[in-house]
Short mmCIF file of C-alpha atoms in Angstrom, two decimals:
data_model
loop_
_atom_site.label_atom_id
_atom_site.label_comp_id
_atom_site.label_asym_id
_atom_site.label_seq_id
_atom_site.Cartn_x
_atom_site.Cartn_y
_atom_site.Cartn_z
CA MET A 1 22.57 -124.06 -19.78
CA THR A 2 23.08 -124.95 -16.19
CA LYS A 3 25.65 -123.70 -13.89
CA LYS A 4 28.61 -126.04 -12.91
CA ARG A 5 30.54 -125.41 -9.61
CA LEU A 6 33.85 -126.18 -9.00
CA HIS A 7 35.50 -125.88 -5.59
CA GLY A 8 39.25 -124.79 -5.22
CA ARG A 9 41.80 -123.34 -2.19
CA VAL A 10 41.84 -119.78 -1.94
CA ILE A 11 44.87 -117.97 -2.66
CA LYS A 12 43.63 -114.44 -2.52
CA HIS A 13 40.33 -113.88 -1.65
CA GLY A 14 37.72 -112.03 -3.16
CA LYS A 15 34.96 -112.03 -5.58
CA ALA A 16 35.30 -111.54 -9.71
CA GLN A 17 33.47 -112.44 -12.78
CA GLY A 18 34.27 -112.20 -16.31
CA ILE A 19 34.83 -113.89 -19.83
CA ALA A 20 37.56 -116.78 -19.21
CA LEU A 21 40.38 -116.89 -21.19
CA VAL A 22 42.30 -120.55 -20.62
CA SER A 23 45.85 -121.15 -21.31
CA PRO A 24 46.97 -124.67 -21.53
CA GLU A 25 50.70 -123.78 -20.81
CA PRO A 26 51.88 -121.87 -17.82
CA ILE A 27 52.20 -118.15 -18.07
CA GLY A 28 55.54 -116.21 -16.91
CA PHE A 29 54.68 -112.54 -16.78
CA LEU A 30 58.00 -110.98 -16.47
CA GLY A 31 58.25 -110.59 -20.68
CA GLY A 32 55.53 -112.81 -21.34
CA VAL A 33 52.71 -110.24 -20.87
CA ASP A 34 53.27 -106.38 -22.01
CA PRO A 35 52.27 -104.60 -18.54
CA ASP A 36 51.32 -101.47 -20.77
CA THR A 37 48.69 -103.02 -22.71
CA GLY A 38 47.74 -106.25 -21.41
CA ILE A 39 48.82 -108.31 -24.28
CA VAL A 40 50.19 -111.86 -23.92
CA ILE A 41 53.67 -111.13 -26.10
CA GLU A 42 55.88 -114.56 -25.32
CA LEU A 43 56.55 -115.83 -28.87
CA GLY A 44 54.76 -119.35 -29.49
CA HIS A 45 52.70 -119.10 -26.52
CA PRO A 46 49.35 -120.58 -27.13
CA LEU A 47 47.59 -117.09 -25.86
CA GLN A 48 50.17 -114.86 -27.80
CA GLY A 49 48.24 -111.76 -29.03
CA GLU A 50 45.32 -112.21 -26.61
CA CYS A 51 44.53 -109.23 -24.07
CA VAL A 52 44.51 -110.71 -20.31
CA ALA A 53 42.49 -107.32 -19.25
CA GLY A 54 39.37 -108.06 -17.37
CA ARG A 55 39.50 -111.56 -17.97
CA ILE A 56 39.63 -114.83 -15.56
CA LEU A 57 42.72 -116.01 -16.25
CA VAL A 58 42.97 -119.83 -16.57
CA PHE A 59 46.37 -121.82 -16.54
CA PRO A 60 47.97 -124.36 -14.89
CA THR A 61 50.81 -122.51 -12.76
CA GLY A 62 53.38 -119.72 -13.29
CA LYS A 63 56.88 -119.86 -14.76
CA GLY A 64 59.42 -117.52 -14.95
CA SER A 65 61.38 -114.64 -13.32
CA THR A 66 60.14 -113.94 -9.49
CA VAL A 67 60.19 -110.24 -10.43
CA GLY A 68 56.64 -111.55 -12.64
CA SER A 69 54.84 -110.43 -9.57
CA TYR A 70 55.54 -107.10 -10.11
CA THR A 71 54.41 -107.39 -13.53
CA LEU A 72 50.74 -108.27 -12.12
CA TYR A 73 50.94 -105.38 -9.92
CA ARG A 74 51.61 -102.86 -12.61
CA LEU A 75 48.95 -104.53 -14.94
CA ALA A 76 46.64 -103.76 -11.89
CA ARG A 77 48.28 -100.04 -11.78
CA ASN A 78 47.23 -99.74 -15.33
CA GLY A 79 43.73 -101.21 -14.97
CA LEU A 80 44.65 -104.31 -17.09
CA ALA A 81 44.79 -106.95 -14.67
CA PRO A 82 43.09 -110.20 -15.27
CA ALA A 83 39.51 -109.93 -13.01
CA GLY A 84 40.57 -113.26 -11.81
CA ILE A 85 43.06 -115.69 -11.90
CA ILE A 86 42.50 -119.75 -11.56
CA ASN A 87 45.46 -122.20 -11.49
CA THR A 88 45.72 -126.11 -11.23
CA GLU A 89 48.63 -125.62 -9.09
CA SER A 90 49.88 -122.03 -7.86
CA GLU A 91 53.42 -121.13 -7.45
CA ALA A 92 54.96 -118.20 -5.60
CA ILE A 93 55.27 -115.81 -8.32
CA VAL A 94 51.81 -115.29 -9.54
CA ALA A 95 50.33 -116.03 -5.92
CA VAL A 96 52.31 -112.99 -4.75
CA GLY A 97 51.75 -110.89 -7.89
CA ALA A 98 47.82 -111.70 -7.22
CA ILE A 99 47.99 -110.81 -3.66
CA ILE A 100 49.74 -107.26 -4.03
CA ALA A 101 47.73 -106.46 -7.14
CA GLY A 102 44.40 -107.45 -5.36
CA ILE A 103 43.41 -110.25 -7.86
CA PRO A 104 41.07 -112.84 -6.72
CA MET A 105 42.71 -116.00 -7.05
CA VAL A 106 41.95 -119.64 -6.53
CA ASP A 107 44.22 -122.71 -7.46
CA GLN A 108 43.56 -126.51 -7.29
CA VAL A 109 40.70 -126.46 -9.72
CA ASP A 110 40.29 -128.68 -12.24
CA ILE A 111 40.96 -126.40 -15.18
CA SER A 112 39.60 -128.96 -18.13
CA GLN A 113 36.25 -128.09 -17.02
CA ILE A 114 36.68 -124.24 -18.43
CA ARG A 115 36.78 -123.38 -21.92
CA THR A 116 37.76 -119.66 -23.52
CA GLY A 117 34.67 -118.07 -23.83
CA ASP A 118 32.77 -119.27 -20.73
CA ALA A 119 31.31 -116.85 -18.15
CA VAL A 120 32.96 -117.35 -15.11
CA SER A 121 32.77 -116.54 -11.49
CA ILE A 122 35.04 -116.53 -8.29
CA ASP A 123 33.74 -116.29 -4.91
CA GLY A 124 36.34 -117.20 -2.48
CA GLU A 125 37.03 -120.63 -3.04
CA VAL A 126 33.90 -121.33 -5.42
CA VAL A 127 34.28 -121.03 -9.19
CA THR A 128 31.04 -121.08 -10.83
CA ILE A 129 31.01 -121.40 -14.70
CA GLU A 130 27.80 -120.19 -16.62
CA MET B 1 46.36 -110.24 10.87
CA LEU B 2 44.68 -112.00 8.11
CA ALA B 3 41.06 -110.59 8.70
CA GLY B 4 42.57 -107.28 8.43
CA GLU B 5 41.89 -105.95 11.84
CA GLN B 6 45.58 -104.79 11.94
CA GLY B 7 45.22 -103.07 8.82
CA PRO B 8 45.95 -103.57 4.84
CA ALA B 9 49.27 -103.75 5.15
CA ILE B 10 49.65 -106.11 7.72
CA GLN B 11 46.53 -107.87 6.00
CA LYS B 12 48.18 -107.88 2.69
CA ALA B 13 52.05 -109.56 4.36
CA MET B 14 49.87 -112.22 6.12
CA GLU B 15 48.12 -113.00 2.85
CA ILE B 16 51.40 -113.56 1.11
CA VAL B 17 52.93 -115.44 4.06
CA VAL B 18 49.68 -117.84 4.50
CA ALA B 19 49.90 -118.31 0.54
CA LEU B 20 53.16 -119.37 0.70
CA GLY B 21 52.45 -122.08 3.34
CA LYS B 22 49.76 -123.44 1.35
CA ILE B 23 51.57 -123.75 -1.55
CA TYR B 24 54.56 -125.26 -0.07
CA GLY B 25 52.76 -127.65 2.16
CA ALA B 26 53.37 -125.59 5.38
CA THR B 27 51.29 -126.95 8.38
CA LYS B 28 52.36 -123.84 10.61
CA LEU B 29 53.80 -120.58 10.78
CA VAL B 30 56.81 -119.93 12.75
CA PRO B 31 58.20 -116.61 14.40
CA VAL B 32 61.58 -115.23 12.80
CA THR B 33 64.23 -113.51 14.64
CA SER B 34 65.49 -111.36 11.42
CA VAL B 35 65.02 -110.32 7.84
CA GLN B 36 66.88 -109.68 5.18
CA VAL B 37 65.33 -108.02 2.25
CA ALA B 38 66.20 -107.90 -1.35
CA GLY B 39 64.85 -106.16 -4.40
CA VAL B 40 66.68 -102.92 -3.58
CA SER B 41 68.33 -102.18 -7.01
CA TYR B 42 66.31 -99.78 -9.21
CA LYS B 43 67.51 -102.10 -12.05
CA ASN B 44 65.74 -104.92 -10.62
CA LEU B 45 62.74 -103.12 -9.52
CA GLY B 46 61.81 -100.87 -11.96
CA GLN B 47 58.73 -98.02 -11.56
CA ALA B 48 56.36 -100.88 -10.68
CA GLY B 49 58.31 -102.27 -7.74
CA LEU B 50 59.20 -98.86 -6.59
CA ASP B 51 55.37 -97.81 -6.72
CA PHE B 52 54.43 -101.31 -4.91
CA LEU B 53 57.15 -100.78 -1.80
CA ARG B 54 55.45 -96.80 -1.71
CA GLU B 55 51.85 -97.80 -1.52
CA TRP B 56 52.89 -100.64 1.22
CA ALA B 57 54.56 -98.16 3.18
CA ALA B 58 52.00 -95.64 2.92
CA GLU B 59 49.48 -98.09 3.96
CA GLY B 60 51.40 -98.35 7.18
CA ALA B 61 53.76 -101.49 6.60
CA ARG B 62 56.26 -101.75 9.16
CA VAL B 63 58.90 -104.14 9.89
CA ARG B 64 58.38 -106.12 13.44
CA VAL B 65 61.98 -107.83 13.63
CA PRO B 66 65.22 -106.69 12.69
CA THR B 67 65.52 -106.14 9.24
CA THR B 68 68.50 -105.46 6.63
CA LEU B 69 68.77 -104.62 3.09
CA ASN B 70 70.59 -106.08 -0.02
CA PRO B 71 72.66 -103.79 -2.06
CA ALA B 72 71.08 -100.83 -4.02
CA GLY B 73 71.75 -100.33 -7.53
CA MET B 74 74.78 -97.49 -6.69
CA ASP B 75 76.87 -95.88 -3.53
CA LEU B 76 74.02 -93.88 -2.22
CA GLN B 77 76.68 -90.81 -1.45
CA ALA B 78 79.01 -91.14 -4.07
CA TRP B 79 76.78 -92.27 -6.94
CA ARG B 80 77.82 -89.09 -9.12
CA GLU B 81 81.53 -89.68 -8.99
CA LEU B 82 80.48 -93.56 -10.45
CA GLY B 83 79.05 -91.79 -13.17
CA ILE B 84 75.69 -93.18 -12.12
CA PRO B 85 72.84 -91.07 -14.22
CA GLU B 86 70.48 -88.71 -12.23
CA THR B 87 67.38 -90.12 -13.15
CA PHE B 88 68.17 -93.90 -11.85
CA ALA B 89 69.65 -91.86 -8.75
CA ARG B 90 66.55 -90.38 -7.84
CA ARG B 91 64.56 -93.52 -8.29
CA GLN B 92 66.58 -95.51 -6.23
CA GLU B 93 66.73 -92.98 -3.32
CA ALA B 94 63.04 -93.30 -3.46
CA VAL B 95 63.29 -96.72 -3.07
CA ILE B 96 65.62 -96.68 -0.54
CA GLU B 97 63.10 -94.24 1.38
CA ALA B 98 60.21 -96.46 1.06
CA TYR B 99 62.42 -99.25 2.92
CA ARG B 100 63.44 -96.41 5.55
CA ALA B 101 59.70 -95.86 6.23
CA MET B 102 59.01 -99.30 6.92
CA GLY B 103 61.64 -99.03 9.65
CA ILE B 104 64.44 -101.22 7.81
CA SER B 105 67.90 -100.27 8.11
CA PRO B 106 69.59 -99.39 4.64
CA THR B 107 72.40 -101.43 5.33
CA CYS B 108 72.45 -102.11 1.44
CA SER B 109 75.16 -105.38 1.79
CA CYS B 110 74.68 -108.93 0.88
CA THR B 111 76.78 -109.31 3.95
CA PRO B 112 74.22 -108.58 6.53
CA TYR B 113 76.30 -111.06 8.82
CA LEU B 114 79.33 -108.55 8.72
CA VAL B 115 77.04 -106.10 9.57
CA GLY B 116 75.07 -106.83 12.73
CA ASN B 117 72.60 -109.14 11.52
CA VAL B 118 74.00 -112.72 12.81
CA PRO B 119 71.38 -115.17 13.54
CA GLY B 120 71.98 -117.56 16.06
CA PHE B 121 72.31 -121.58 15.43
CA GLY B 122 68.70 -122.71 14.97
CA GLU B 123 66.94 -119.60 14.59
CA HIS B 124 64.44 -119.43 12.09
CA VAL B 125 64.95 -116.17 9.94
CA ALA B 126 63.43 -115.29 6.57
CA TRP B 127 66.50 -113.96 4.26
CA ALA B 128 66.72 -113.00 0.51
CA GLU B 129 69.85 -112.72 -1.39
CA SER B 130 71.04 -116.45 -2.48
CA SER B 131 74.75 -115.92 -1.18
CA ALA B 132 73.25 -114.39 2.38
CA VAL B 133 71.04 -117.26 2.63
CA SER B 134 73.75 -119.82 2.15
CA PHE B 135 76.03 -118.39 4.30
CA ALA B 136 73.10 -117.94 7.14
CA ASN B 137 72.19 -121.67 6.80
CA SER B 138 75.54 -123.01 5.96
CA VAL B 139 77.77 -121.14 8.47
CA LEU B 140 75.88 -119.87 11.11
CA GLY B 141 73.36 -123.03 11.50
CA ALA B 142 70.38 -120.25 11.17
CA ARG B 143 66.92 -121.90 8.96
CA THR B 144 65.77 -119.96 6.31
CA ASN B 145 64.33 -120.61 2.87
CA ARG B 146 65.49 -118.58 -0.42
CA GLU B 147 62.87 -115.75 -0.19
CA GLY B 148 62.33 -113.80 -2.61
CA GLY B 149 61.49 -109.41 -2.35
CA PRO B 150 58.06 -109.64 -1.58
CA SER B 151 58.10 -112.81 0.68
CA ALA B 152 60.84 -111.45 2.88
CA LEU B 153 59.43 -108.51 3.31
CA ALA B 154 55.93 -109.96 4.50
CA ALA B 155 57.93 -111.98 6.87
CA ALA B 156 59.44 -108.73 8.19
CA ILE B 157 56.09 -107.14 8.84
CA THR B 158 54.39 -110.00 10.05
CA GLY B 159 57.17 -111.54 12.27
CA ARG B 160 56.23 -114.92 10.99
CA THR B 161 57.17 -117.29 7.98
CA ALA B 162 55.69 -120.48 6.79
CA ALA B 163 57.54 -123.68 8.30
CA TYR B 164 58.38 -125.90 5.01
CA GLY B 165 61.71 -126.65 3.38
CA LEU B 166 64.94 -125.46 5.35
CA HIS B 167 62.89 -124.78 8.21
CA LEU B 168 62.25 -128.51 8.87
CA ASP B 169 64.83 -131.10 10.13
CA GLU B 170 64.29 -133.65 7.42
CA ASN B 171 65.15 -131.46 4.64
CA ARG B 172 68.29 -129.81 5.82
CA LEU B 173 70.13 -133.62 5.41
CA ALA B 174 72.42 -133.85 2.37
CA ARG B 175 71.62 -135.59 -0.39
CA TYR B 176 75.27 -135.47 -2.33
CA LEU B 177 78.34 -136.10 -0.59
CA VAL B 178 81.13 -134.40 -2.41
CA ASP B 179 84.68 -136.01 -1.79
CA VAL B 180 86.88 -132.89 -2.55
CA ARG B 181 90.22 -134.43 -3.81
CA CYS B 182 92.11 -131.53 -5.41
CA PRO B 183 94.08 -128.76 -3.23
CA LEU B 184 92.26 -125.46 -2.29
CA ARG B 185 94.84 -122.69 -2.62
CA SER B 186 92.84 -119.63 -2.66
CA GLU B 187 89.35 -117.86 -2.50
CA ALA B 188 88.84 -118.22 -6.14
CA ASP B 189 89.55 -122.07 -5.70
CA LEU B 190 86.56 -122.37 -3.38
CA GLY B 191 84.46 -120.14 -5.62
CA ALA B 192 85.46 -122.61 -8.70
CA LEU B 193 84.57 -125.53 -6.27
CA GLY B 194 81.33 -123.94 -5.46
CA TYR B 195 80.65 -123.33 -9.26
CA LEU B 196 80.79 -127.16 -9.98
CA ILE B 197 79.22 -128.25 -7.30
CA GLY B 198 76.26 -125.83 -7.84
CA GLN B 199 76.45 -126.87 -11.49
CA LYS B 200 75.95 -130.77 -10.50
CA VAL B 201 73.66 -130.63 -7.16
CA ARG B 202 71.12 -127.73 -8.84
CA ASN B 203 69.04 -126.90 -5.34
CA ALA B 204 70.05 -129.91 -3.58
CA VAL B 205 71.99 -130.26 -0.08
CA PRO B 206 75.65 -131.28 -0.49
CA TYR B 207 78.05 -132.49 2.01
CA LEU B 208 81.51 -131.74 1.56
CA THR B 209 84.70 -133.29 2.69
CA LEU B 210 87.78 -131.27 2.11
CA PRO B 211 91.54 -132.34 1.81
CA SER B 212 93.30 -130.80 5.27
CA PHE B 213 91.79 -127.77 4.88
CA HIS B 214 89.99 -125.68 7.36
CA PRO B 215 89.05 -122.49 6.26
CA SER B 216 88.60 -119.75 8.59
CA ILE B 217 84.73 -118.90 8.00
CA LEU B 218 85.10 -115.78 6.06
CA PRO B 219 86.21 -117.61 2.60
CA LEU B 220 83.36 -119.76 2.92
CA LYS B 221 81.06 -116.64 1.54
CA THR B 222 82.82 -117.09 -1.59
CA LEU B 223 81.98 -121.04 -1.70
CA GLY B 224 78.79 -120.68 -1.14
CA ALA B 225 77.81 -117.43 -3.35
CA ALA B 226 79.13 -119.45 -6.22
CA MET B 227 77.10 -122.79 -5.45
CA ALA B 228 74.04 -120.40 -4.98
CA ALA B 229 74.45 -118.93 -8.45
CA SER B 230 75.64 -121.67 -10.70
CA GLY B 231 72.77 -123.45 -8.94
CA ALA B 232 70.38 -122.78 -6.36
CA VAL B 233 71.89 -124.53 -3.23
CA ALA B 234 70.66 -122.81 0.01
CA LEU B 235 72.20 -124.93 2.50
CA TYR B 236 75.59 -126.75 2.56
CA HIS B 237 77.64 -128.88 5.03
CA VAL B 238 81.45 -129.08 5.61
CA ALA B 239 82.80 -131.82 7.58
CA GLY B 240 84.48 -130.62 10.48
CA VAL B 241 83.80 -126.84 9.58
CA THR B 242 80.29 -125.92 9.75
CA PRO B 243 77.63 -126.15 12.85
CA GLU B 244 75.34 -128.37 12.01
CA ALA B 245 77.91 -131.09 10.80
CA ARG B 246 79.69 -130.73 13.99
CA HIS B 247 76.87 -131.69 16.07
CA ALA B 248 75.27 -134.67 14.22
CA ASN B 249 75.13 -136.60 10.91
CA MET B 250 73.83 -134.56 8.20
CA LEU B 251 74.16 -137.00 5.31
CA ALA B 252 70.95 -138.74 4.11
CA PRO B 253 71.51 -142.11 4.26
CA ASP B 254 70.94 -142.65 0.07
CA ALA B 255 73.14 -139.95 -0.11
CA GLN B 256 74.58 -139.85 -3.81
CA ARG B 257 78.71 -139.64 -3.62
CA MET B 258 80.78 -137.32 -6.34
CA VAL B 259 84.05 -136.71 -6.48
CA ILE B 260 86.05 -133.54 -7.63
CA ALA B 261 89.38 -133.68 -8.27
CA ASP B 262 90.16 -130.81 -10.93
CA LEU B 263 88.97 -127.17 -10.80
CA SER B 264 90.00 -126.59 -14.16
CA PRO B 265 86.54 -127.14 -15.66
CA ALA B 266 85.41 -124.23 -13.87
CA TYR B 267 88.44 -121.57 -14.63
CA ALA B 268 87.98 -122.43 -18.31
CA ALA B 269 83.82 -122.06 -17.85
CA LEU B 270 84.63 -118.44 -16.35
CA ASN B 271 87.42 -116.87 -18.37
CA ALA B 272 86.95 -115.12 -21.40
CA PRO B 273 89.86 -114.99 -24.26
CA VAL B 274 91.01 -111.50 -23.20
CA GLU B 275 94.02 -109.99 -21.36
CA LYS B 276 93.32 -106.44 -21.40
CA ILE B 277 91.86 -105.60 -18.24
CA ASP B 278 89.21 -102.23 -17.86
CA LEU B 279 88.24 -103.18 -14.31
CA VAL B 280 89.01 -104.85 -11.13
CA SER B 281 85.83 -105.97 -9.28
CA ILE B 282 86.88 -107.05 -5.59
CA GLY B 283 83.74 -107.75 -3.21
CA CYS B 284 81.46 -110.24 -4.23
CA PRO B 285 80.18 -111.21 -1.82
CA HIS B 286 80.91 -107.47 -0.22
CA ALA B 287 84.52 -107.62 1.20
CA SER B 288 85.28 -108.03 4.89
CA LEU B 289 87.58 -105.75 6.52
CA GLU B 290 90.28 -108.33 6.42
CA GLU B 291 90.22 -108.68 2.65
CA ILE B 292 90.13 -104.77 2.13
CA ALA B 293 93.51 -104.61 4.50
CA GLU B 294 95.02 -107.20 2.18
CA ILE B 295 94.42 -105.16 -0.40
CA ALA B 296 95.57 -101.83 0.80
CA ARG B 297 98.81 -104.18 1.70
CA ALA B 298 99.68 -105.10 -1.99
CA VAL B 299 98.84 -101.84 -3.71
CA GLU B 300 100.30 -99.48 -1.03
CA GLY B 301 102.42 -96.93 -2.68
CA LYS B 302 101.81 -98.30 -5.99
CA ARG B 303 99.91 -97.00 -8.98
CA LEU B 304 97.14 -98.80 -10.84
CA GLN B 305 96.75 -99.08 -14.49
CA ALA B 306 93.14 -100.37 -14.75
CA ALA B 307 90.21 -99.59 -12.32
CA LEU B 308 89.87 -100.91 -9.30
CA TRP B 309 86.62 -101.55 -7.50
CA ILE B 310 86.38 -102.91 -3.95
CA THR B 311 82.28 -103.25 -3.00
CA THR B 312 81.17 -103.18 0.47
CA ALA B 313 79.11 -102.42 3.25
CA ARG B 314 78.97 -98.67 4.00
CA GLN B 315 80.05 -99.97 8.08
CA ILE B 316 82.91 -101.67 6.73
CA LYS B 317 83.90 -98.74 4.33
CA GLU B 318 83.99 -96.34 7.40
CA LYS B 319 85.82 -98.73 9.09
CA ALA B 320 88.32 -98.90 6.72
CA ALA B 321 88.41 -95.17 6.42
CA GLU B 322 89.29 -95.10 9.64
CA ALA B 323 92.13 -97.65 9.50
CA GLY B 324 93.61 -96.22 6.73
CA TYR B 325 93.32 -98.61 4.29
CA MET B 326 91.17 -96.35 2.04
CA ALA B 327 93.47 -93.82 1.74
CA THR B 328 95.87 -96.15 0.82
CA ILE B 329 93.93 -97.72 -1.72
CA GLU B 330 92.50 -94.44 -3.20
CA ALA B 331 96.26 -93.20 -3.35
CA ALA B 332 96.99 -96.06 -5.59
CA GLY B 333 94.00 -95.20 -7.80
CA GLY B 334 91.18 -97.84 -6.35
CA ARG B 335 88.05 -96.96 -4.70
CA LEU B 336 85.88 -98.42 -2.22
CA VAL B 337 82.29 -98.71 -3.00
CA ALA B 338 79.40 -98.90 -0.64
CA ASP B 339 76.07 -100.30 -0.73
CA THR B 340 75.93 -101.62 -3.77
CA CYS B 341 77.44 -104.60 -6.27
CA LEU B 342 78.37 -104.69 -9.67
CA VAL B 343 75.72 -107.70 -10.40
CA VAL B 344 72.81 -105.04 -9.59
CA ALA B 345 74.54 -101.68 -10.70
CA PRO B 346 73.98 -100.12 -14.26
CA ILE B 347 77.62 -100.56 -14.89
CA ASP B 348 77.00 -101.63 -18.57
CA ALA B 349 76.62 -97.83 -19.30
CA LEU B 350 79.82 -96.77 -17.61
CA GLY B 351 81.82 -98.13 -20.80
CA PHE B 352 83.74 -100.97 -19.21
CA ARG B 353 84.51 -103.72 -21.76
CA THR B 354 86.61 -106.01 -19.63
CA LEU B 355 86.75 -107.23 -15.93
CA ALA B 356 88.82 -109.23 -13.82
CA THR B 357 87.32 -110.89 -10.67
CA ASN B 358 88.34 -113.17 -7.78
CA SER B 359 84.44 -114.27 -7.34
CA ALA B 360 83.38 -116.92 -9.09
CA LYS B 361 79.58 -115.76 -8.72
CA MET B 362 80.52 -112.18 -10.31
CA ALA B 363 82.43 -114.00 -13.22
CA PHE B 364 79.04 -116.21 -13.77
CA TYR B 365 76.85 -113.01 -13.62
CA ALA B 366 78.65 -110.71 -15.49
CA PRO B 367 78.59 -111.60 -18.83
CA SER B 368 74.88 -111.85 -19.10
CA HIS B 369 73.87 -109.20 -16.81
CA SER B 370 76.31 -106.32 -17.90
CA GLY B 371 77.46 -107.74 -21.38
CA LEU B 372 81.17 -107.37 -19.89
CA GLN B 373 84.00 -110.08 -20.89
CA VAL B 374 85.47 -111.59 -17.87
CA ARG B 375 88.48 -113.28 -16.21
CA PHE B 376 88.50 -114.90 -13.17
CA GLY B 377 91.52 -115.70 -10.88
CA PRO B 378 92.67 -115.46 -7.14
CA LEU B 379 93.15 -111.77 -5.91
CA GLU B 380 96.76 -111.91 -6.22
CA GLN B 381 96.41 -112.23 -9.86
CA CYS B 382 93.43 -109.73 -9.87
CA LEU B 383 95.57 -107.56 -8.30
CA GLU B 384 98.27 -107.76 -10.80
CA ALA B 385 96.02 -107.41 -13.42
CA ALA B 386 94.92 -103.87 -11.79
CA LEU B 387 98.51 -102.90 -11.61
CA THR B 388 99.46 -103.46 -15.05
CA GLY B 389 96.29 -103.68 -16.72
CA ARG B 390 96.70 -106.80 -18.03
CA MET B 391 95.73 -110.73 -16.59
CA LYS B 392 97.85 -113.13 -18.57
CA ARG B 393 96.38 -116.07 -19.65
CA GLU B 394 97.66 -119.55 -18.87
CA THR B 395 98.91 -121.54 -21.68
#
């Protein structure tokens, strides 16, 4: 299989790799993801029941309460944070959360190129899909 | 700073400032002269927020500009008397300790402008707390966006913020002309007006023309607080009153016009069908010394039937004690509560079921935040409710 390379914009600089978990819908972390299990708990969310831990979490943008930044931090403290985050267009809650939790993050990426289950790596602004 | 040559704490702060600049399309950073930090109550922060603040402080995060704090979840000295659980109190103290370690003065007030944090006209600042943001932008003519907890702190640590939104001239023009045609008789009327405007204009900038009414600037805090609660208004202008409106035409050429001639929809929306009052809450935003003096005069020599809590900044509470107002209010059975506010304190655990307030902001938040049934009216009616334990419903 050929590798596909996409270029984005760095929100939190770093390197990460993992298996993609792609949501077509925005994600709100406060009340949307359980910080003690890493499982998406928002009722009716396309990722409901999935665990974000260690995944490259791919979604259009964030939503919900600003306290959601701290949910990402708490996931990281519990060892349950996503390995990396890729957004179409980032907003302040997830961006601040990724920075304080130390999760490499890029945005302005065409996320329709990525499927759940793809092996994806992030290196600065470069996203590589295996 | 971004490269980490000044250490991990400053690097993280700079990463936040730069990321927000990218997200909001800023082309440069600007220095800030003061910061107001929110995210102080343990009720809102939780253990994750506390852990984060401790870690950032331990990494060496220190503020570079004068920085004040939003209200905490309790009176930092008299929490036992207020019935705050000990476990909550210990964690709240740890939050304050982390902020103190960063060099922040623990003012714990939503009215930093009453306790020495008073930015000048045109100064760039980074303030959190929606009512304070509104006051800084509108009444003082300083420039700030509505910052969140971590973003305000990042600005304090780097001394900079990204120049977007209300830092730029073009975004300070009003998109709505609000022609107010009804009389404004009390601070509650100003709050009711703010509630209606916030609902209509959401996060836009309104320009108000008021009927032959020139409020002194302090009651404007209740107007702005209500607009920022029912909507997300961070800046408003009042013709002939607020400073930018005195310097220039702040109305956008294509501004939409609206008329407000009746405040009763606000009173209807903010009043529950109750008459018996357990708690009267004054001081949202935090009470000024003038407001406390007025309350002292009203309750002097009388005996209250309902609890009366006046929330204020500790500095103002100390001045009220020196002036004798506090003794008068306490003799009647009321109390001055410092450092906190009933929106962020765990008052749902204290046994109150009904609340009367002269603050439209408090009346807007208390039902959802604390599960209380709320009555909203002018100070005079609220004090009458404190004296009798009842607030009559208008027919």
